[in-house]
C-alpha atoms as one frame of an Amber mdcrd trajectory, in Angstrom:
protein
  74.060 115.047 176.081  75.690 115.555 172.661  73.768 115.168 169.449  74.952
 113.170 166.485  75.623 114.809 163.151  72.373 115.371 161.230  72.377 114.086
 157.684  71.051 116.787 155.337  68.557 115.121 153.060  64.804 115.293 152.608
  62.832 113.693 155.418  60.649 111.018 153.851  58.042 110.687 156.609  55.562
 113.582 156.143  54.713 113.819 159.866  58.378 113.978 160.891  59.022 116.471
 158.069  56.230 118.802 159.308  57.421 118.587 162.947  60.997 119.351 161.892
  59.812 122.271 159.755  57.892 123.834 162.662  60.770 123.404 165.129  63.442
 124.677 162.735  61.281 127.589 161.598  60.796 128.662 165.197  64.528 128.312
 165.865  65.433 130.337 162.766  63.072 133.171 163.681  64.409 133.141 167.278
  68.020 133.374 166.031  67.070 136.252 163.709  65.538 138.171 166.652  68.630
 137.501 168.779  70.934 138.732 166.002  68.864 141.894 165.706  68.951 142.615
 169.466  72.586 141.691 170.080  74.052 143.467 167.040  71.455 146.221 166.489
  70.880 144.901 162.943  67.801 145.084 160.765  66.827 141.520 159.927  64.114
 140.299 157.580  63.227 136.650 157.121  60.666 135.219 154.681  59.689 131.541
 154.835  57.181 129.667 152.684  55.966 126.351 154.052  55.578 123.314 151.782
  51.834 124.060 151.803  52.530 127.618 150.588  51.881 129.413 153.884  53.950
 132.562 154.461  55.984 133.212 157.615  57.894 136.468 157.897  59.852 138.475
 160.411  60.961 142.091 160.221  62.853 143.068 163.369  62.668 146.851 162.904
  59.751 148.353 161.047  57.878 146.406 158.401  58.880 143.885 155.773  57.835
 146.414 153.096  60.287 148.947 154.534  63.078 146.366 154.565  62.348 145.390
 150.952  62.403 149.042 149.856  65.729 149.491 151.621  67.053 146.349 149.955
  65.968 147.582 146.512  67.697 150.938 147.091  70.924 149.216 148.056  70.961
 146.704 145.200  69.496 148.309 142.103  68.435 151.806 143.040  64.786 150.931
 142.418  61.933 151.571 144.778  59.343 148.916 145.331  56.603 151.334 144.310
  58.109 151.761 140.826  58.129 148.057 139.951  54.655 147.723 141.468  53.395
 150.522 139.218  55.127 148.936 136.224  53.590 145.560 137.041  50.157 147.138
 137.446  50.533 148.946 134.102  51.625 145.708 132.435  48.651 143.875 133.930
  46.242 146.537 132.644  47.785 146.330 129.175  47.498 142.547 129.288  43.849
 142.762 130.337  43.135 145.216 127.506  44.863 142.908 125.035  42.905 139.896
 126.322  39.628 141.827 126.010  40.517 142.938 122.481  41.461 139.409 121.442
  38.299 137.990 123.040  36.225 140.464 121.035  38.154 139.576 117.883  37.641
 135.840 118.474  33.902 136.352 118.950  33.754 138.408 115.759  35.675 135.774
 113.804  33.498 132.979 115.191  30.397 134.914 114.176  31.885 135.441 110.715
  32.755 131.772 110.406  29.221 130.770 111.361  27.883 133.282 108.849  30.086
 131.884 106.104  29.068 128.315 106.906  25.390 129.249 106.761  24.592 129.073
 110.448  24.927 131.464 113.309  22.771 133.992 115.056  21.885 136.068 112.020
  23.534 138.407 109.582  26.626 140.401 110.434  26.531 144.198 110.564  28.353
 146.258 107.961  31.043 147.264 110.478  31.637 143.643 111.417  31.933 142.716
 107.744  34.477 145.517 107.175  36.550 144.342 110.135  36.423 140.767 108.890
  37.411 141.913 105.384  40.454 143.725 106.807  41.457 140.605 108.743  41.112
 138.450 105.654  43.182 140.889 103.586  45.959 140.928 106.158  45.920 137.123
 106.355  46.127 136.856 102.552  49.076 139.265 102.577  50.828 137.187 105.245
  50.144 133.963 103.366  51.467 135.424 100.102  54.590 136.744 101.829  55.268
 133.342 103.397  54.622 131.625 100.066  57.001 133.985  98.248  59.704 133.441
 100.879  59.397 129.670 100.515  59.522 129.921  96.725  62.562 132.215  96.899
  64.333 129.731  99.193  63.540 126.887  96.793  64.839 128.913  93.830  68.038
 129.694  95.750  68.458 126.018  96.600  68.019 125.060  92.928  70.512 127.752
  91.841  73.004 126.418  94.387  72.450 122.885  93.106  73.006 124.051  89.535
  76.111 125.935  90.650  77.496 122.748  92.181  76.872 120.816  88.965  78.298
 123.591  86.774  81.435 121.529  86.180  79.230 118.845  84.656  76.746 121.139
  82.867  76.854 124.810  82.164  73.779 126.888  82.953  73.458 128.008  79.314
  73.440 124.423  78.111  70.622 123.631  80.496  68.513 126.558  79.324  69.223
 126.878  75.575  70.253 123.467  74.261  67.391 121.451  75.632  66.481 118.427
  73.546  62.789 119.127  74.126  60.835 121.843  72.375  59.416 124.506  74.646
  56.211 124.806  72.607  54.029 122.152  71.118  53.765 122.497  67.338  50.150
 122.393  66.348  47.955 123.877  63.649  45.626 125.168  66.354  48.273 127.461
  67.816  49.596 128.748  64.492  48.106 131.898  63.005
């Protein structure tokens, strides 16, 4: 009996979808084994179910061995090297998280101290650390403020440059109709 052509689209019925997944998964793994036996090939198959369950097949050896072989053929990397790099990165991330957690606790304690509450007075070391943080924040704020002011000055200079045909810069600065100082007996010596 001949089958009709199967339309490739997502199966909407969840029960039918699960049954089809199980049957097709089994068929795929069977075909991979047959290819390995008939052609003496190393075959590795990895399948993740919709629920996240892992199904794998390595026809000769282990999946780890096949992955290492794949990495050698594609990029020249061994799996152990990226694993070590990932582990190192994770340790660095954990250290950074611990450091930031400590810093947050210190800043919260300082904030409570400043606001008059908290669990008591801060130690001298904690105050020094907080002072350094505040100094660096002030420096960052001043730098940002100066950059914004510089950008505004540049924008004003550009605007003046565009209007230079109408006014000259010297006229704007020296021939102003308003006095720059207020004449008063108080300010005269």
